XYZ file of N, CA, C and O in Angstrom:
268
model
N -11.690 -1.814 -7.130
C -10.677 -1.259 -6.122
C -10.646 -2.116 -4.812
O -11.498 -2.668 -4.498
N -9.480 -2.132 -4.110
C -9.166 -3.148 -3.147
C -8.516 -2.266 -1.973
O -7.934 -1.108 -1.983
N -9.460 -2.512 -0.708
C -9.095 -1.644 0.406
C -7.748 -2.284 1.033
O -7.491 -3.038 0.988
N -6.705 -1.041 0.967
C -5.048 -1.649 1.369
C -4.721 -1.250 2.552
O -4.187 -1.398 3.273
N -5.632 -0.331 2.869
C -5.012 0.808 4.086
C -6.397 1.568 5.292
O -7.275 2.192 4.265
N -6.227 1.469 6.231
C -7.441 2.254 7.277
C -6.282 3.144 8.239
O -5.402 2.693 8.855
N -6.443 4.555 8.727
C -5.839 5.171 9.624
C -6.810 6.038 10.124
O -7.595 6.453 8.977
N -6.220 6.527 11.198
C -7.260 7.782 11.701
C -6.546 9.171 11.275
O -4.929 8.925 11.205
N -6.976 10.345 11.251
C -6.417 11.486 11.056
C -7.282 12.814 11.843
O -8.440 12.536 12.363
N -6.746 13.441 12.471
C -7.295 15.067 13.012
C -7.356 16.252 12.359
O -6.200 16.188 11.351
N -8.159 16.874 12.422
C -8.108 18.271 11.880
C -7.454 19.227 12.880
O -7.252 18.589 13.908
N -7.814 20.235 12.360
C -7.109 21.523 13.713
C -7.770 21.783 14.559
O -7.081 21.916 15.591
N -9.204 21.285 14.448
C -10.218 21.556 15.393
C -9.913 20.333 16.761
O -10.714 20.681 17.605
N -9.356 19.453 16.133
C -9.153 18.091 16.967
C -10.396 17.349 16.346
O -10.475 16.096 17.234
N -11.300 17.499 15.626
C -11.896 16.524 14.877
C -11.104 15.237 14.420
O -10.702 15.474 14.236
N -12.357 14.187 14.913
C -11.372 12.830 14.517
C -11.875 12.279 13.228
O -13.260 12.450 12.882
N -11.364 12.155 12.027
C -11.840 11.260 10.988
C -10.923 9.537 10.662
O -9.783 9.636 11.348
N -11.551 9.176 10.147
C -10.953 7.883 9.740
C -10.880 7.927 8.220
O -12.100 8.001 7.562
N -9.858 7.379 7.879
C -9.445 7.654 6.445
C -9.339 6.002 6.144
O -8.697 5.037 6.540
N -9.639 5.499 4.596
C -9.370 4.479 4.087
C -8.739 4.534 2.603
O -8.838 5.842 1.922
N -8.041 3.740 2.184
C -6.992 3.777 1.160
C -7.159 2.906 0.232
O -7.374 1.761 0.730
N -7.845 2.944 -1.152
C -7.995 2.130 -2.128
C -7.003 2.317 -3.101
O -6.807 3.118 -3.237
N -6.870 0.880 -3.210
C -5.999 1.273 -4.392
C -6.214 0.096 -5.637
O -6.968 -0.953 -5.744
N -6.439 0.636 -7.114
C -6.781 -0.144 -8.097
C -5.402 -1.076 -8.824
O -4.456 -0.515 -9.318
N -6.078 -2.381 -9.361
C -5.002 -2.891 -9.408
C -4.628 -2.765 -10.793
O -5.432 -2.730 -11.480
N -3.288 -2.813 -11.198
C -2.970 -2.757 -12.657
C -2.471 -4.168 -13.262
O -1.809 -4.808 -12.583
N -3.159 -4.293 -14.368
C -2.964 -5.933 -14.858
C -1.939 -5.614 -16.273
O -2.592 -5.477 -17.447
N -1.094 -5.885 -15.699
C 0.305 -5.702 -16.923
C 1.285 -6.961 -16.447
O 0.653 -7.766 -15.648
N 1.726 -7.122 -17.428
C 2.936 -8.115 -17.130
C 4.014 -7.640 -15.903
O 4.436 -8.823 -15.611
N 4.041 -6.597 -15.748
C 4.748 -6.356 -14.501
C 4.284 -6.201 -13.153
O 3.199 -5.135 -12.767
N 4.465 -7.358 -12.580
C 3.400 -7.729 -11.370
C 4.042 -6.391 -10.076
O 3.340 -6.499 -9.305
N 5.143 -6.090 -10.360
C 5.708 -5.200 -9.158
C 5.057 -3.452 -8.959
O 5.492 -3.011 -8.358
N 4.412 -3.178 -10.209
C 3.969 -1.790 -10.105
C 2.466 -1.974 -9.710
O 1.524 -2.441 -9.644
N 2.502 -0.469 -8.952
C 1.536 -0.368 -7.860
C 0.256 0.177 -8.778
O 0.592 0.849 -9.715
N -0.746 0.190 -8.315
C -1.845 0.932 -8.953
C -2.044 2.156 -8.202
O -1.501 2.439 -7.099
N -3.133 2.923 -8.932
C -3.552 3.969 -8.217
C -4.291 4.129 -7.199
O -4.786 3.018 -6.992
N -4.129 5.245 -6.153
C -4.451 5.216 -4.677
C -5.613 6.111 -4.785
O -5.340 7.295 -5.172
N -6.963 5.660 -3.812
C -7.808 6.616 -3.862
C -7.898 6.909 -2.299
O -8.116 5.751 -1.803
N -7.646 7.838 -1.882
C -8.002 8.396 -0.374
C -9.463 8.760 -0.409
O -9.971 9.753 -1.145
N -9.982 8.346 1.148
C -11.618 8.842 0.957
C -11.869 8.774 2.889
O -11.119 7.924 3.530
N -12.906 9.116 3.218
C -13.435 9.187 4.872
C -14.067 8.327 4.648
O -14.831 7.677 3.332
N -14.542 7.509 5.939
C -15.469 6.578 5.701
C -16.925 7.013 5.363
O -17.735 6.063 5.346
N -16.960 8.527 5.478
C -18.206 8.777 4.982
C -18.322 9.029 3.827
O -19.207 9.358 2.766
N -17.544 8.577 2.756
C -17.078 8.756 1.497
C -16.701 9.776 0.830
O -16.584 10.116 -0.317
N -16.458 10.968 1.441
C -16.333 11.832 1.177
C -14.422 12.046 0.726
O -13.642 11.437 1.352
N -14.129 12.659 -0.756
C -12.748 12.536 -0.969
C -12.194 13.265 -0.429
O -11.956 14.238 -0.241
N -10.678 12.905 -0.548
C -9.437 13.452 0.176
C -8.541 13.698 -0.927
O -8.336 13.074 -1.710
N -7.746 14.804 -0.580
C -6.728 15.032 -1.735
C -5.433 14.446 -0.828
O -4.975 15.147 0.222
N -4.601 13.469 -1.226
C -3.112 13.530 -0.259
C -2.397 14.898 -0.568
O -2.024 15.225 -1.827
N -1.786 15.624 0.689
C -0.587 16.263 0.120
C 0.577 16.003 0.516
O 1.795 16.747 0.114
N 0.791 14.950 1.442
C 1.763 14.503 1.172
C 1.469 13.066 2.104
O 0.501 12.409 2.328
N 2.466 12.403 2.969
C 2.261 10.823 3.479
C 1.289 11.074 4.627
O 0.556 9.888 4.874
N 1.303 12.141 5.162
C 0.611 12.593 6.685
C -0.078 13.581 6.241
O -1.289 13.984 7.278
N -0.738 14.519 5.475
C -1.429 15.678 5.648
C -2.325 15.190 4.094
O -1.541 14.763 2.985
N -4.012 15.776 4.400
C -4.519 15.708 3.263
C -5.199 16.462 3.438
O -5.587 17.018 4.496
N -5.969 16.966 2.177
C -7.228 18.006 2.040
C -8.753 17.543 1.709
O -8.772 16.442 1.022
N -9.842 17.433 2.823
C -11.344 17.142 2.527
C -11.507 17.975 1.188
O -11.498 19.230 1.170
N -11.975 17.012 -0.141
C -11.889 17.986 -1.402
C -13.358 18.697 -1.091
O -13.200 19.618 -1.315
N -14.451 18.516 -0.166
C -15.735 19.404 -0.155
C -15.249 20.635 0.766
O -16.605 21.489 0.581
N -14.523 20.557 1.515
C -14.631 21.697 2.797
C -13.316 22.338 2.701
O -13.313 23.337 2.998
N -12.415 21.820 2.206
C -10.986 22.578 2.141
C -10.100 21.818 3.122
O -9.018 22.700 3.264
N -10.670 21.583 4.488
C -10.366 21.494 5.472
C -8.869 20.484 5.580
O -8.797 19.389 4.706
N -7.759 20.761 6.274
C -6.469 19.907 6.062
C -6.634 19.024 7.102
O -7.025 19.493 8.335
N -6.459 17.383 6.990
C -6.320 17.168 7.901
C -4.693 15.912 8.025
O -4.171 16.026 7.449
N -4.678 15.772 9.193
C -3.179 14.866 9.495
C -3.746 13.339 10.680
O -4.055 13.571 11.006
N -2.350 12.997 9.458
C -2.243 11.305 10.000
C -2.025 11.395 11.380
O -0.976 12.043 11.560
N -3.038 10.527 12.184
C -2.253 10.168 13.544
C -1.767 8.837 13.913
O -1.641 8.059 13.111
């Protein structure tokens, strides 16, 4: 997996988080196809993307928002 993006996010309590986005390259003849993306906090906790700007921390259920 390749690190393709980093951004900051905040929870409702104002807690700050750093998010990393990893993408798995797809090896096919169609070079325009993006691979699947994985979102996680810098501490390794997994995120479920709810939209482009809203995510849920899998372990706690807390929703965080891109800033």
